[in-house]
Amino acid sequence: MDKPLIEIKGVRHAYQTQTGELPVLDGLVLSVPEGGFSAVVGPSGCGKSTLTRLIAGLLKPDEGEVWLHGELVRGPKSIVGMAFQNPVLLEWRTILQNVMLPLEIVSTKMSRQEREDRALHLLALVGLEGFEDKRPSELSGGMRQRASLCRAIVHKPEVLILDEPFAALDAFTREDLWQTMHAVKAEEPFTGVLITHDLREAIFLADEIVVLSGRPARTQYVMDVHLKGPRDIEHLYTPRSADALNILRHQIQIAQGRAPAEEIAQ
Amino acid sequence: MNWKQIAVPIAALVIFGIFWELLVWVNGWPNYKMASPSDLWPSFWKFRWLFLEYGWDTLWRTVAGLVLAVVLGVFLGMIMGLSRIMRDALYPLLVGFNAIPKATVVPIIALLFVGQHDMNTILIAFLISFFPIAVSVSIGLSTLEPEYRDILASLGASRFTIFWKIALPKTLPEFFGALKVAVTLAFIGTNLMEIVEPHGRGLGHLFDSGKISADYPLMFAVLIALALMGILLYYVVVAIEKVFAGWAERAPT
């Protein structure tokens, strides 16, 4: 097996608050192979967003190490792309200019035409053809999130970090975007970490699901998803998916402290 | 901009003038109590050259004070918006300074720089108008959502790049809102200096002359001239805003 592209070794992180140290992550282990897509689920406030900032190099762990592509992460790296629950598009730019933003920082070698072609190609891939000259406020929530996704992958990042990107969308739009994610991954392969609260989303999109414990979060349970590669939404409604969902729900209850912990099976 | 956007404000001004004229006429006020719009024309005509000359004095001093207020206000706002410590340190000072009536600062400035009339006037216009600019820029910068910073910071962009590409443009609507307030404040500052410490120039001086010679219609005419200049400068700011922050205006839905 290949050396993992993302490797998190026993990471601990605490925030300084007025009442003292508040540990959010403690003993967190995560490993994603090249081309893999891991979903991270866990109770509210267990430090999932802190995890994304650690992988992106925006935060330094108090203990432990984060490795990307065989290199110890010491600061932000341009091989990372990020998308959040809030699409954070810049209102003074058109959709096309928004998608091109990372290229202005990273790819100074690309010509303007090449950048534009690259952005237009991605917009077409997520179904936003013809919307490139619109302002973000003229688009629906789902379309904005599609544009945000294009911006996250426009500079061909090796690691894509998605922090609940679909959480604020309605159920139908969300399912559409799940399909889009598979289409994007087929055309533009990436290694990804998806933070989510939606267990069905985790099963539908990821190859591996990591359940974090309550705060301070450590890796509590890892599930290998039985579905592989691009998949149809129908696969969510098979008995195997239902079993997987049940196991995950139970693990979350343990993490929340609502079920006895001895049932943890690793 | 269509004809309605021009016609409606003008109609409002005309209706206001008619009401004013009626008010004076119904009450039978003599013009030393309250001048009516019809009394103002003779004053404007009689002193037309002085209006032009002094109007220009007042206008350029106000604009100079505003430019100073924009430069230093944005600078202060940046310091306070980007640094928590500077915000905690400077806010009480700024609020305290802004609470001081500027009329009391006029004699201090006039004594500090005796005879430097242009500079004194510009200084008061600046002192009275930089506060809203500093506050709005600092609020705009300090309330920037962390995700906006993260999309560039995660690529290794420098603090300056993040400021230039995201924080600055995102603060522009707040900045222009404050600038519209600052425009009218700057006029107050300029005229405060010209009226309290008259030095023979500016519309404030003309107002003071009207007071000394008991020419009430002249005093009212000066006030109207100031109001018109304020409106003019306000719309200049609106035009600049359209160019630089027009994106903030949503299309009517």
Short mmCIF file of C-alpha atoms in Angstrom, two decimals, chain B residues 90-222:
data_model
loop_
_atom_site.label_atom_id
_atom_site.label_comp_id
_atom_site.label_asym_id
_atom_site.label_seq_id
_atom_site.Cartn_x
_atom_site.Cartn_y
_atom_site.Cartn_z
CA LEU B 90 -7.30 54.00 20.72
CA TYR B 91 -11.09 53.74 20.98
CA PRO B 92 -11.48 55.58 24.33
CA LEU B 93 -9.10 58.29 23.13
CA LEU B 94 -11.00 58.76 19.86
CA VAL B 95 -14.43 58.74 21.50
CA GLY B 96 -13.26 61.19 24.14
CA PHE B 97 -11.78 63.48 21.52
CA ASN B 98 -14.90 63.31 19.40
CA ALA B 99 -17.06 64.24 22.42
CA ILE B 100 -15.23 67.56 22.83
CA PRO B 101 -17.28 70.36 21.19
CA LYS B 102 -15.21 71.47 18.23
CA ALA B 103 -16.23 75.11 18.82
CA THR B 104 -13.95 75.02 21.86
CA VAL B 105 -11.09 73.66 19.79
CA VAL B 106 -11.31 76.56 17.33
CA PRO B 107 -9.65 79.18 19.59
CA ILE B 108 -6.97 76.67 20.57
CA ILE B 109 -6.10 75.96 16.95
CA ALA B 110 -6.30 79.67 16.11
CA LEU B 111 -3.81 80.46 18.89
CA LEU B 112 -1.54 77.54 18.05
CA PHE B 113 -1.11 78.60 14.45
CA VAL B 114 -1.72 82.34 14.46
CA GLY B 115 -2.45 83.70 11.03
CA GLN B 116 -2.39 80.33 9.22
CA HIS B 117 -6.04 80.74 8.27
CA ASP B 118 -6.17 78.17 5.49
CA MET B 119 -4.42 75.54 7.56
CA ASN B 120 -6.54 76.25 10.65
CA THR B 121 -9.75 75.91 8.69
CA ILE B 122 -8.65 72.70 7.00
CA LEU B 123 -7.55 71.34 10.37
CA ILE B 124 -10.96 71.89 11.97
CA ALA B 125 -12.72 70.34 8.95
CA PHE B 126 -10.42 67.34 9.31
CA LEU B 127 -10.81 67.04 13.10
CA ILE B 128 -14.57 67.02 12.91
CA SER B 129 -14.87 64.52 10.04
CA PHE B 130 -12.24 61.80 10.43
CA PHE B 131 -14.00 59.97 13.29
CA PRO B 132 -16.78 58.19 11.34
CA ILE B 133 -14.26 57.12 8.70
CA ALA B 134 -11.86 55.63 11.26
CA VAL B 135 -14.66 53.83 13.10
CA SER B 136 -16.28 52.35 10.00
CA VAL B 137 -13.02 51.14 8.47
CA SER B 138 -12.01 49.55 11.77
CA ILE B 139 -15.38 47.81 12.12
CA GLY B 140 -15.26 46.65 8.51
CA LEU B 141 -11.82 45.11 8.97
CA SER B 142 -12.37 43.58 12.41
CA THR B 143 -15.64 41.90 11.45
CA LEU B 144 -14.20 40.12 8.42
CA GLU B 145 -15.36 36.48 8.68
CA PRO B 146 -12.39 34.15 9.26
CA GLU B 147 -13.31 32.02 6.22
CA TYR B 148 -12.64 34.98 3.92
CA ARG B 149 -9.14 35.15 5.33
CA ASP B 150 -8.70 31.38 5.22
CA ILE B 151 -9.39 30.95 1.50
CA LEU B 152 -6.25 32.98 0.76
CA ALA B 153 -4.26 32.26 3.93
CA SER B 154 -4.45 28.52 3.24
CA LEU B 155 -2.63 29.16 -0.06
CA GLY B 156 0.18 30.90 1.76
CA ALA B 157 -0.88 34.43 0.74
CA SER B 158 0.75 37.26 2.70
CA ARG B 159 -1.18 39.47 5.09
CA PHE B 160 -0.85 42.32 2.63
CA THR B 161 -2.30 40.23 -0.23
CA ILE B 162 -5.25 39.23 1.96
CA PHE B 163 -5.78 42.88 2.90
CA TRP B 164 -5.52 44.11 -0.69
CA LYS B 165 -7.62 41.41 -2.37
CA ILE B 166 -10.28 40.80 0.31
CA ALA B 167 -10.34 43.00 3.41
CA LEU B 168 -10.02 46.34 1.63
CA PRO B 169 -12.68 45.85 -1.07
CA LYS B 170 -15.03 44.24 1.46
CA THR B 171 -14.79 47.35 3.65
CA LEU B 172 -15.49 49.81 0.82
CA PRO B 173 -19.30 50.01 1.30
CA GLU B 174 -18.86 50.88 4.99
CA PHE B 175 -16.15 53.38 4.06
CA PHE B 176 -18.39 55.20 1.59
CA GLY B 177 -21.26 55.23 4.08
CA ALA B 178 -18.95 56.98 6.54
CA LEU B 179 -17.62 59.32 3.86
CA LYS B 180 -21.15 60.58 3.18
CA VAL B 181 -21.48 61.49 6.85
CA ALA B 182 -18.00 63.01 6.85
CA VAL B 183 -18.80 65.30 3.87
CA THR B 184 -21.46 67.20 5.79
CA LEU B 185 -19.39 67.22 8.98
CA ALA B 186 -16.43 68.73 7.12
CA PHE B 187 -18.62 71.66 5.97
CA ILE B 188 -19.63 72.25 9.57
CA GLY B 189 -15.96 72.28 10.57
CA THR B 190 -14.91 74.72 7.85
CA ASN B 191 -17.70 77.15 8.68
CA LEU B 192 -17.14 76.87 12.39
CA MET B 193 -13.64 78.22 11.90
CA GLU B 194 -14.77 80.87 9.42
CA ILE B 195 -17.55 82.11 11.70
CA VAL B 196 -15.95 81.86 15.14
CA GLU B 197 -12.56 83.18 14.05
CA PRO B 198 -13.43 85.32 11.01
CA HIS B 199 -10.43 86.16 8.91
CA GLY B 200 -12.01 87.82 5.92
CA ARG B 201 -12.54 84.79 3.68
CA GLY B 202 -15.02 81.98 3.16
CA LEU B 203 -18.80 81.76 3.31
CA GLY B 204 -18.59 81.74 7.09
CA HIS B 205 -17.13 85.22 6.91
CA LEU B 206 -19.93 86.32 4.61
CA PHE B 207 -22.42 84.99 7.16
CA ASP B 208 -20.67 86.93 9.88
CA SER B 209 -20.79 90.11 7.78
CA GLY B 210 -24.51 89.60 7.31
CA LYS B 211 -24.90 89.31 11.06
CA ILE B 212 -22.90 92.48 11.77
CA SER B 213 -24.83 94.53 9.21
CA ALA B 214 -28.16 92.96 10.25
CA ASP B 215 -28.66 91.71 6.67
CA TYR B 216 -30.86 88.73 7.52
CA PRO B 217 -31.65 87.65 3.97
CA LEU B 218 -27.87 87.51 3.33
CA MET B 219 -27.40 85.21 6.32
CA PHE B 220 -30.11 82.89 5.06
CA ALA B 221 -28.67 83.04 1.56
CA VAL B 222 -25.29 81.89 2.91
#
